[in-house]
Amino acid sequence: MVDFEYNIYMGIIGRNFYNRNTLEVAKDLLGCKLCRFTENGIQEGVIVETEAYTHDDPACHAYSGKTPRSITLFKKSGLAYVYFIYGMYHCFNVTTEPEGIAGAVLIRALEPLNIKDTNGPAKLCRAMNITKELNEVDLTCKKSGLWIEEFKHFDNSEIITTTRIGIKQAADYPWRFYVKGNKFISKP
DNA sequence: GATAAGATGTTA
DNA sequence: AACATCTTATCA
């Protein structure tokens, strides 16, 4: 990872990290720690699998422009984009790119630190109590109870790049990234 | 182990 | 009607 400003603090990741090309952010998020603080205490897991979704990507919710749901993707980077899927699940993304350009990274799996069952996008939302109420909250500060911290670095040789899961549009794009050999990668 | 089907409600 | 999913059942 590059020496961004946030490295000075070795802690919470700031907006300049997210305000970049979506593919780069997706790859650099591997090894970062997702943190959730509620009345039940703190829950943490290391991000080990991500997928990128961009404005010119047929699989992206923002592909056909701004809608009530996709509006979040056009806002500033470093926000949570949480949506409801298949009638009973939530998925958690972080917004990327400068304001006005849609983009997001889907967090697909965590290596649990003090939580369980996080090897899938809907499972990790359930484990960390992430619901639609957290849509659009700012991930660059702790006040909403959801943020991401620097934690661990992976070299390119430890990162697998492959196709995304569970989509039909643009299924051939190699926009999924995961940590080689990690036991908590989502099942195909 | 692999494959199939069912649950369930929002979205455009 | 499709959907950026997961669980359970039914094979082998």
XYZ file of N, CA and C (backbone and C1' of nucleotides) in Angstrom:
732
model
N 0.840 -1.192 0.000
C 0.000 0.000 0.000
C 0.882 1.250 0.000
N 0.362 2.295 -0.539
C 1.138 3.530 -0.671
C 1.077 4.334 0.627
N 1.986 5.273 0.782
C 2.002 6.061 2.025
C 1.042 7.237 1.949
N -0.232 6.953 2.131
C -1.237 8.004 2.158
C -1.187 8.720 3.496
N -1.874 9.809 3.530
C -1.880 10.646 4.730
C -2.360 9.878 5.963
N -3.336 8.959 5.735
C -3.913 8.263 6.885
C -2.897 7.389 7.605
N -1.803 7.053 6.908
C -0.800 6.192 7.533
C -0.149 6.834 8.757
N -0.151 8.164 8.766
C 0.429 8.880 9.896
C -0.255 8.464 11.189
N -1.548 8.211 11.091
C -2.320 7.923 12.299
C -2.424 6.433 12.587
N -2.093 5.597 11.600
C -2.202 4.144 11.774
C -3.555 3.753 12.350
N -4.579 4.390 11.888
C -5.895 4.110 12.471
C -6.979 4.174 11.436
N -7.991 4.958 11.695
C -9.153 5.040 10.824
C -8.746 5.567 9.444
N -9.349 4.991 8.417
C -9.013 5.362 7.040
C -9.816 6.594 6.617
N -9.130 7.567 6.048
C -9.757 8.832 5.674
C -10.227 8.865 4.232
N -10.845 9.978 3.860
C -11.518 10.064 2.574
C -10.574 9.961 1.373
N -9.347 10.415 1.507
C -8.466 10.381 0.335
C -8.140 8.949 -0.104
N -8.296 8.005 0.789
C -8.134 6.595 0.411
C -9.269 6.153 -0.516
N -10.493 6.531 -0.182
C -11.671 6.100 -0.950
C -11.857 6.899 -2.232
N -11.294 8.102 -2.259
C -11.548 9.030 -3.352
C -10.670 8.733 -4.563
N -10.585 7.461 -4.936
C -9.713 7.033 -6.021
C -10.467 6.073 -6.926
N -9.722 5.556 -7.909
C -10.244 4.544 -8.819
C -10.794 3.346 -8.027
N -11.982 2.897 -8.386
C -12.673 1.855 -7.631
C -11.887 0.541 -7.567
N -11.237 0.181 -8.683
C -10.474 -1.070 -8.707
C -9.323 -1.033 -7.702
N -8.662 0.115 -7.620
C -7.554 0.255 -6.675
C -8.047 0.170 -5.243
N -9.149 0.839 -4.971
C -9.691 0.822 -3.608
C -10.086 -0.605 -3.233
N -10.708 -1.320 -4.178
C -11.146 -2.697 -3.900
C -9.960 -3.563 -3.493
N -8.855 -3.410 -4.194
C -7.672 -4.211 -3.891
C -7.018 -3.764 -2.580
N -6.944 -2.460 -2.365
C -6.278 -1.943 -1.167
C -7.085 -2.161 0.105
N -8.375 -2.429 -0.027
C -9.180 -2.677 1.171
C -8.875 -4.043 1.784
N -8.279 -4.944 1.001
C -7.918 -6.249 1.551
C -6.891 -6.047 2.663
N -7.169 -6.619 3.826
C -6.266 -6.442 4.967
C -6.679 -5.325 5.904
N -7.641 -4.512 5.491
C -8.142 -3.465 6.379
C -9.184 -4.066 7.320
N -9.407 -3.387 8.431
C -10.276 -3.937 9.469
C -11.596 -3.178 9.516
N -12.707 -3.929 9.343
C -14.034 -3.334 9.446
C -14.463 -3.367 10.911
N -14.904 -2.223 11.435
C -15.237 -2.095 12.851
C -16.667 -1.618 13.022
N -17.350 -2.228 13.978
C -18.743 -1.867 14.269
C -18.860 -1.695 15.770
N -19.404 -0.558 16.188
C -19.598 -0.330 17.618
C -21.067 -0.068 17.895
N -21.657 -0.908 18.745
C -23.055 -0.741 19.147
C -23.129 -0.922 20.658
N -24.364 -0.944 21.170
C -24.523 -1.151 22.617
C -24.059 -2.542 23.033
N -23.900 -3.433 22.043
C -23.395 -4.780 22.343
C -21.870 -4.832 22.393
N -21.216 -3.685 22.172
C -19.760 -3.657 22.200
C -19.189 -3.532 20.809
N -17.905 -3.875 20.679
C -17.242 -3.714 19.390
C -17.120 -5.055 18.680
N -17.349 -5.030 17.360
C -17.208 -6.226 16.531
C -16.256 -5.896 15.402
N -15.282 -6.776 15.153
C -14.269 -6.484 14.158
C -13.954 -7.688 13.278
N -13.599 -7.394 12.020
C -13.166 -8.445 11.109
C -12.267 -7.847 10.042
N -11.334 -8.657 9.537
C -10.409 -8.189 8.510
C -10.993 -8.481 7.130
N -11.002 -7.496 6.262
C -11.548 -7.659 4.914
C -10.629 -8.570 4.096
N -11.194 -9.673 3.577
C -10.381 -10.613 2.803
C -10.936 -10.871 1.403
N -12.088 -10.281 1.079
C -12.675 -10.469 -0.256
C -13.519 -9.252 -0.618
N -13.290 -8.711 -1.826
C -14.038 -7.528 -2.282
C -14.403 -7.668 -3.760
N -15.360 -6.833 -4.189
C -15.681 -6.726 -5.612
C -15.876 -5.256 -5.958
N -15.456 -4.871 -7.160
C -15.598 -3.488 -7.621
C -16.810 -3.340 -8.528
N -17.511 -2.212 -8.396
C -18.647 -1.864 -9.265
C -18.498 -0.400 -9.675
N -18.478 -0.149 -10.978
C -18.232 1.223 -11.452
C -19.387 1.747 -12.295
N -19.343 3.040 -12.598
C -20.442 3.718 -13.300
C -20.679 3.164 -14.701
N -19.620 2.658 -15.364
C -19.791 2.141 -16.728
C -19.855 0.614 -16.744
N -20.326 0.039 -15.635
C -20.362 -1.402 -15.435
C -21.819 -1.863 -15.434
N -22.221 -2.702 -16.390
C -23.631 -3.117 -16.491
C -24.173 -3.789 -15.231
N -23.303 -4.309 -14.394
C -23.763 -4.979 -13.170
C -23.972 -4.001 -12.016
N -23.548 -2.752 -12.210
C -23.627 -1.764 -11.123
C -25.031 -1.179 -11.012
N -25.492 -0.957 -9.802
C -26.825 -0.382 -9.589
C -26.940 1.018 -10.175
N -25.812 1.674 -10.419
C -25.843 3.044 -10.950
C -25.741 3.071 -12.470
N -25.704 1.914 -13.090
C -25.463 1.841 -14.538
C -26.502 2.611 -15.338
N -27.752 2.546 -14.936
C -28.806 3.244 -15.683
C -29.132 4.597 -15.055
N -28.181 5.170 -14.344
C -28.347 6.518 -13.827
C -28.807 6.581 -12.386
N -29.158 7.784 -11.967
C -29.572 7.999 -10.579
C -30.993 7.509 -10.361
N -31.189 6.688 -9.368
C -32.505 6.226 -8.950
C -32.535 6.395 -7.430
N -33.696 6.234 -6.802
C -33.753 6.382 -5.345
C -32.728 5.492 -4.634
N -32.497 4.315 -5.186
C -31.533 3.433 -4.543
C -30.093 3.815 -4.890
N -29.823 4.090 -6.165
C -28.440 4.261 -6.603
C -27.856 5.644 -6.312
N -28.678 6.553 -5.842
C -28.221 7.928 -5.605
C -26.994 7.980 -4.693
N -26.957 7.072 -3.736
C -25.828 7.028 -2.791
C -24.499 6.847 -3.515
N -24.525 6.076 -4.603
C -23.284 5.769 -5.317
C -22.662 6.999 -5.974
N -23.488 8.026 -6.183
C -22.989 9.241 -6.829
C -22.476 10.255 -5.812
N -22.702 10.000 -4.553
C -22.291 10.960 -3.526
C -20.802 10.834 -3.237
N -20.335 11.530 -2.223
C -18.898 11.528 -1.955
C -18.422 10.136 -1.543
N -17.125 9.919 -1.646
C -16.566 8.604 -1.330
C -16.461 8.424 0.181
N -16.277 7.171 0.587
C -16.132 6.865 2.009
C -17.439 6.767 2.753
N -18.547 6.623 2.018
C -19.847 6.426 2.661
C -20.223 4.947 2.585
N -21.125 4.520 3.444
C -21.665 3.165 3.366
C -22.783 3.147 2.330
N -22.791 2.129 1.473
C -23.925 1.887 0.586
C -24.475 0.521 0.971
N -25.623 0.524 1.632
C -26.233 -0.715 2.110
C -27.563 -0.901 1.393
N -27.759 -2.049 0.781
C -29.031 -2.308 0.098
C -29.583 -3.669 0.509
N -30.899 -3.800 0.300
C -31.648 -4.993 0.683
C -31.766 -5.901 -0.542
N -31.509 -7.200 -0.374
C -31.494 -8.082 -1.547
C -32.151 -9.421 -1.237
N -32.791 -10.016 -2.213
C -33.424 -11.338 -2.117
C -34.420 -11.429 -0.963
N -35.064 -10.318 -0.660
C -36.149 -10.350 0.312
C -35.752 -10.482 1.763
N -34.483 -10.762 2.044
C -34.126 -10.980 3.448
C -32.686 -10.665 3.818
N -31.917 -10.183 2.887
C -30.506 -9.945 3.197
C -30.079 -8.515 2.879
N -28.996 -8.123 3.505
C -28.381 -6.834 3.196
C -26.978 -7.073 2.653
N -26.508 -6.135 1.806
C -25.126 -6.139 1.360
C -24.510 -4.788 1.674
N -23.233 -4.807 2.046
C -22.530 -3.597 2.463
C -21.418 -3.244 1.471
N -21.446 -2.005 0.996
C -20.413 -1.476 0.094
C -19.850 -0.194 0.678
N -18.671 0.206 0.186
C -18.159 1.544 0.467
C -18.126 2.313 -0.855
N -18.528 3.579 -0.809
C -18.521 4.370 -2.042
C -17.098 4.833 -2.348
N -16.838 4.988 -3.663
C -15.512 5.363 -4.138
C -15.643 6.489 -5.164
N -14.497 6.952 -5.665
C -14.438 7.975 -6.714
C -14.920 9.345 -6.178
N -14.470 10.429 -6.829
C -14.912 11.766 -6.416
C -16.425 11.922 -6.526
N -16.967 12.867 -5.786
C -18.401 13.129 -5.802
C -18.880 13.373 -7.234
N -20.026 12.749 -7.593
C -20.560 12.894 -8.939
C -20.254 11.710 -9.837
N -19.230 10.934 -9.470
C -18.899 9.725 -10.219
C -19.297 8.514 -9.374
N -20.161 7.668 -9.937
C -20.637 6.514 -9.185
C -19.552 5.451 -9.095
N -19.517 4.743 -7.972
C -18.565 3.656 -7.801
C -18.672 3.119 -6.395
N -18.425 1.817 -6.229
C -18.490 1.226 -4.892
C -17.728 -0.088 -4.870
N -17.334 -0.475 -3.666
C -16.682 -1.760 -3.450
C -17.563 -2.580 -2.514
N -17.992 -3.746 -3.000
C -18.775 -4.671 -2.180
C -17.820 -5.453 -1.284
N -18.100 -5.450 0.015
C -17.305 -6.248 0.949
C -17.930 -7.633 1.010
N -17.243 -8.638 0.512
C -17.830 -9.983 0.388
C -17.479 -10.927 1.527
N -16.349 -10.700 2.196
C -15.983 -11.623 3.282
C -14.994 -10.976 4.233
N -15.097 -11.383 5.503
C -14.180 -10.935 6.548
C -13.533 -12.143 7.190
N -12.297 -11.951 7.655
C -11.715 -12.941 8.558
C -12.077 -12.477 9.956
N -12.884 -13.271 10.687
C -13.423 -12.801 11.955
C -12.339 -12.582 13.010
N -12.493 -11.538 13.798
C -11.622 -11.343 14.950
C -12.407 -11.716 16.211
N -13.517 -11.033 16.452
C -14.350 -11.401 17.611
C -15.802 -11.633 17.207
N -15.995 -12.023 15.925
C -17.342 -12.324 15.437
C -17.290 -13.629 14.656
N -18.452 -14.129 14.204
C -18.481 -15.390 13.474
C -19.336 -15.260 12.222
N -19.220 -16.264 11.338
C -20.059 -16.353 10.132
C -19.967 -15.099 9.273
N -18.803 -14.844 8.736
C -18.619 -13.642 7.919
C -18.077 -13.974 6.537
N -18.279 -15.223 6.078
C -17.763 -15.620 4.762
C -18.803 -15.458 3.664
N -19.371 -14.265 3.565
C -20.340 -13.954 2.521
C -20.890 -12.564 2.782
N -21.294 -11.839 1.718
C -21.711 -10.448 1.885
C -22.928 -10.263 2.790
N -23.904 -11.159 2.689
C -25.090 -11.031 3.536
C -24.816 -11.562 4.942
N -23.962 -12.571 5.036
C -23.638 -13.135 6.346
C -22.872 -12.145 7.207
N -21.945 -11.408 6.592
C -21.180 -10.456 7.399
C -22.047 -9.282 7.843
N -23.033 -8.914 7.034
C -23.959 -7.859 7.457
C -24.784 -8.314 8.651
N -25.207 -9.563 8.605
C -25.977 -10.118 9.707
C -25.112 -10.172 10.963
N -23.873 -10.645 10.806
C -22.976 -10.791 11.959
C -22.641 -9.444 12.595
N -22.543 -8.399 11.768
C -22.139 -7.099 12.300
C -23.298 -6.142 12.486
N -24.526 -6.658 12.279
C -25.699 -5.822 12.510
C -25.716 -4.591 11.593
N -25.439 -4.836 10.309
C -25.466 -3.765 9.316
C -26.781 -3.862 8.543
N -27.610 -2.812 8.641
C -28.894 -2.782 7.940
C -29.019 -1.472 7.161
N -30.163 -1.316 6.491
C -30.393 -0.137 5.656
C -30.294 1.175 6.427
N -30.461 1.112 7.730
C -30.332 2.336 8.529
C -28.934 2.933 8.414
N -27.967 2.101 8.057
C -26.593 2.584 7.949
C -26.253 3.057 6.537
N -27.245 3.026 5.634
C -26.977 3.530 4.294
C -26.583 5.001 4.363
N -25.507 5.345 3.664
C -25.010 6.727 3.558
C -24.287 7.239 4.787
N -24.052 6.416 5.800
C -23.274 6.945 6.929
C -21.809 7.085 6.509
N -21.113 8.005 7.161
C -19.726 8.309 6.840
C -18.803 7.310 7.535
N -17.991 6.615 6.737
C -17.099 5.589 7.296
C -15.755 6.170 7.760
N -15.564 7.470 7.557
C -14.275 8.067 7.914
C -14.260 8.638 9.333
N -15.330 8.420 10.083
C -15.333 8.808 11.490
C -16.131 7.750 12.261
N -16.001 7.768 13.579
C -16.586 6.699 14.386
C -17.992 6.994 14.877
N -18.503 8.157 14.583
C -19.755 8.555 15.234
C -20.957 7.700 14.841
N -20.924 7.101 13.636
C -22.064 6.279 13.234
C -21.913 4.837 13.721
N -20.766 4.519 14.309
C -20.556 3.162 14.816
C -20.071 2.198 13.759
N -19.678 2.706 12.596
C -19.177 1.856 11.515
C -18.023 2.578 10.827
N -16.849 1.956 10.841
C -15.688 2.577 10.211
C -14.686 1.507 9.830
N -13.631 1.909 9.106
C -12.616 0.960 8.645
C -11.237 1.483 9.057
N -10.409 0.572 9.567
C -9.061 0.939 10.005
C -8.009 0.189 9.204
N -6.840 0.775 9.153
C -5.683 0.094 8.603
C -5.360 -1.082 9.517
N -4.881 -2.176 8.961
C -4.605 -3.305 9.841
C -3.407 -4.115 9.370
N -3.401 -4.503 8.097
C -2.444 -5.481 7.626
C -2.214 -5.262 6.133
N -1.009 -5.517 5.670
C -0.709 -5.310 4.256
C -0.529 -6.644 3.532
N -1.129 -6.749 2.343
C -0.896 -7.928 1.507
C -0.173 -7.505 0.240
N 0.851 -8.252 -0.148
C 1.538 -8.008 -1.414
C 0.649 -8.480 -2.564
N 0.924 -7.976 -3.753
C 0.175 -8.402 -4.935
C 0.218 -9.917 -5.122
N 1.330 -10.528 -4.737
C 1.475 -11.975 -4.923
C 0.524 -12.765 -4.019
N -0.045 -12.120 -3.011
C -0.972 -12.802 -2.094
C -2.421 -12.540 -2.463
N -2.643 -11.767 -3.535
C -3.999 -11.374 -3.913
C -4.402 -12.059 -5.212
N -5.564 -12.726 -5.187
C -6.111 -13.357 -6.384
C -7.120 -12.408 -7.020
N -7.008 -12.235 -8.331
C -7.949 -11.413 -9.081
C -8.771 -12.332 -9.975
N -10.102 -12.249 -9.891
C -10.941 -13.162 -10.659
C -12.303 -12.527 -10.938
N -13.238 -13.308 -11.463
C -14.543 -12.763 -11.841
C -15.484 -12.689 -10.647
N -16.468 -11.808 -10.755
C -17.398 -11.565 -9.656
C -18.428 -12.689 -9.545
N -19.072 -12.755 -8.394
C -19.980 -13.854 -8.065
C -21.431 -13.356 -8.038
N -22.335 -14.221 -8.522
C -23.762 -13.953 -8.334
C -24.361 -12.925 -9.262
N -23.681 -12.586 -10.355
C -24.222 -11.628 -11.320
C -24.254 -12.255 -12.704
N -25.120 -11.717 -13.577
C -25.184 -12.198 -14.955
C -24.633 -11.162 -15.913
N -24.881 -9.878 -15.598
C -24.323 -8.805 -16.407
C -22.823 -8.724 -16.159
N -22.055 -8.535 -17.231
C -20.611 -8.313 -17.119
C -19.935 -9.359 -16.234
N -20.390 -10.604 -16.369
C -19.881 -11.677 -15.516
C -18.416 -11.998 -15.800
N -17.904 -11.489 -16.920
C -16.519 -11.808 -17.290
C -15.508 -10.765 -16.791
N -15.973 -9.695 -16.168
C -15.031 -8.692 -15.665
C -14.219 -9.270 -14.492
N -12.903 -9.176 -14.526
C -12.085 -9.692 -13.404
C -11.972 -8.667 -12.278
N -13.080 -8.409 -11.627
C -13.150 -7.330 -10.642
C -13.400 -7.835 -9.228
N -13.059 -9.087 -8.970
C -13.166 -9.646 -7.622
C -11.754 -9.905 -7.114
N -11.526 -9.550 -5.865
C -10.196 -9.702 -5.278
C -10.318 -10.432 -3.947
N -9.420 -11.391 -3.728
C -9.433 -12.030 -2.405
C -8.032 -12.469 -1.999
N -7.876 -12.728 -0.717
C -6.586 -13.114 -0.162
C -6.361 -14.607 -0.401
N -5.286 -14.902 -1.110
C -4.941 -16.275 -1.482
C -4.878 -17.185 -0.255
N -5.599 -18.303 -0.332
C -5.516 -19.300 0.733
C -6.299 -18.988 1.991
N -6.972 -17.857 2.032
C -7.722 -17.505 3.250
C -8.931 -18.432 3.427
N -9.186 -18.822 4.666
C -10.247 -19.801 4.945
C -11.644 -19.194 4.980
N -11.734 -17.885 4.893
C -13.031 -17.239 5.084
C -13.601 -16.616 3.823
N -13.070 -17.036 2.658
C -13.591 -16.561 1.384
C -14.994 -17.137 1.162
N -15.885 -16.350 0.526
C -17.263 -16.820 0.315
C -17.295 -18.020 -0.624
N -18.326 -18.827 -0.447
C -18.486 -20.037 -1.275
C -19.055 -19.650 -2.639
N -18.636 -20.322 -3.686
C -19.150 -20.029 -5.039
C -20.647 -20.342 -5.149
P -15.963 -32.413 1.722
O -16.936 -32.483 0.456
C -16.327 -32.206 -0.809
C -17.151 -32.792 -1.917
C -17.921 -31.727 -2.675
O -17.270 -31.515 -3.924
C -19.298 -33.624 -2.167
P -17.625 -30.378 -4.861
O -19.044 -30.814 -5.456
C -19.118 -31.713 -6.566
C -20.576 -31.907 -6.911
C -21.236 -30.653 -7.469
O -21.601 -30.884 -8.817
C -22.562 -31.662 -5.717
P -22.045 -29.714 -9.790
O -23.628 -29.649 -9.576
C -24.399 -30.823 -9.771
C -25.791 -30.638 -9.180
C -26.511 -29.356 -9.631
O -27.699 -29.735 -10.288
C -26.774 -29.738 -7.320
P -28.696 -28.681 -10.991
O -29.826 -28.568 -9.869
C -30.264 -29.764 -9.212
C -31.555 -29.514 -8.465
C -32.385 -28.333 -8.958
O -33.750 -28.647 -8.764
C -31.644 -27.877 -6.759
P -34.919 -27.722 -9.374
O -35.571 -27.176 -8.031
C -35.840 -28.091 -6.965
C -36.114 -27.319 -5.688
C -37.027 -26.114 -5.870
O -37.889 -26.071 -4.765
C -35.066 -25.435 -4.804
P -39.362 -25.399 -4.925
O -39.504 -24.655 -3.521
C -39.054 -25.313 -2.327
C -38.664 -24.259 -1.309
C -39.544 -23.008 -1.338
O -39.931 -22.701 -0.017
C -37.265 -22.399 -1.471
P -41.184 -21.731 0.221
O -40.498 -20.578 1.075
C -39.744 -20.911 2.230
C -38.834 -19.757 2.556
C -39.555 -18.409 2.558
O -39.450 -17.829 3.843
C -37.509 -18.306 1.344
P -40.615 -16.968 4.422
O -40.419 -15.586 3.676
C -39.374 -14.731 4.096
C -39.096 -13.704 3.039
C -40.318 -12.898 2.583
O -40.361 -11.730 3.372
C -38.772 -13.383 0.809
P -41.564 -10.717 3.246
O -40.929 -9.530 2.376
C -39.917 -8.709 2.936
C -39.391 -7.792 1.856
C -40.425 -6.858 1.246
O -39.742 -5.722 0.783
C -39.554 -8.142 -0.437
P -40.314 -4.256 1.052
O -39.125 -3.353 0.445
C -37.785 -3.778 0.596
C -37.040 -3.634 -0.712
C -37.375 -2.357 -1.486
O -36.145 -1.770 -1.831
C -37.502 -4.239 -2.917
P -36.109 -0.274 -2.359
O -35.880 -0.442 -3.920
C -34.732 -1.158 -4.388
C -34.943 -1.509 -5.843
C -35.405 -0.334 -6.697
O -34.309 0.047 -7.533
C -36.531 -2.378 -7.249
P -34.307 1.549 -8.125
O -34.844 1.321 -9.596
C -34.174 0.401 -10.447
C -35.063 0.124 -11.647
C -35.629 1.375 -12.279
O -35.208 1.482 -13.630
C -37.370 -0.192 -11.853
P -43.844 -12.097 -15.007
O -42.270 -11.890 -15.003
C -41.651 -11.149 -16.038
C -40.278 -10.742 -15.591
C -39.395 -11.901 -15.142
O -38.098 -11.620 -15.611
C -39.554 -10.321 -13.411
P -36.979 -12.792 -15.653
O -35.827 -12.027 -14.874
C -35.516 -10.690 -15.242
C -34.903 -9.979 -14.070
C -33.740 -10.739 -13.422
O -32.619 -9.882 -13.423
C -35.237 -9.937 -11.774
P -31.138 -10.459 -13.196
O -30.911 -10.135 -11.642
C -30.987 -8.785 -11.183
C -31.043 -8.815 -9.673
C -30.143 -9.871 -9.034
O -28.882 -9.326 -8.650
C -32.250 -9.660 -7.916
P -28.184 -8.029 -8.600
O -26.860 -8.480 -7.845
C -26.324 -9.769 -8.047
C -25.142 -9.973 -7.110
C -25.490 -9.953 -5.627
O -24.521 -10.684 -4.894
C -24.158 -8.088 -6.112
P -24.764 -12.226 -4.570
O -25.975 -12.176 -3.556
C -25.811 -11.667 -2.220
C -26.407 -12.628 -1.220
C -25.531 -13.845 -0.900
O -25.170 -13.757 0.460
C -27.798 -14.476 -1.239
P -24.115 -14.814 1.130
O -25.070 -15.880 1.834
C -25.967 -15.416 2.842
C -26.992 -16.494 3.162
C -26.383 -17.809 3.658
O -26.878 -18.027 4.961
C -28.088 -18.180 2.030
P -26.362 -19.297 5.820
O -27.590 -20.308 5.705
C -28.886 -19.848 6.072
C -29.909 -20.912 5.732
C -29.547 -22.301 6.253
O -30.627 -22.763 7.036
C -30.119 -22.389 3.942
P -30.473 -24.127 7.864
O -31.262 -25.184 6.961
C -32.575 -24.849 6.523
C -33.000 -25.835 5.456
C -32.747 -27.302 5.826
O -33.986 -27.989 5.738
C -31.950 -26.826 3.640
P -34.077 -29.584 6.110
O -34.171 -30.262 4.671
C -35.196 -29.841 3.781
C -34.966 -30.434 2.406
C -34.833 -31.963 2.393
O -35.658 -32.465 1.354
C -32.988 -30.970 1.277
P -36.101 -34.071 1.365
O -35.186 -34.652 0.193
C -35.297 -34.075 -1.111
C -34.101 -34.464 -1.963
C -33.756 -35.966 -1.933
O -33.653 -36.454 -3.265
C -31.840 -34.654 -1.719
P -33.938 -38.050 -3.578
O -32.631 -38.804 -3.018
C -31.774 -39.485 -3.909
C -30.814 -38.522 -4.608
C -29.507 -39.167 -5.029
O -29.599 -39.620 -6.375
C -29.150 -37.022 -3.990
P -29.051 -41.186 -6.683
O -27.492 -41.125 -6.402
C -26.652 -40.483 -7.337
C -25.338 -40.083 -6.679
C -24.400 -41.241 -6.418
O -23.317 -41.169 -7.365
C -24.434 -39.662 -4.591
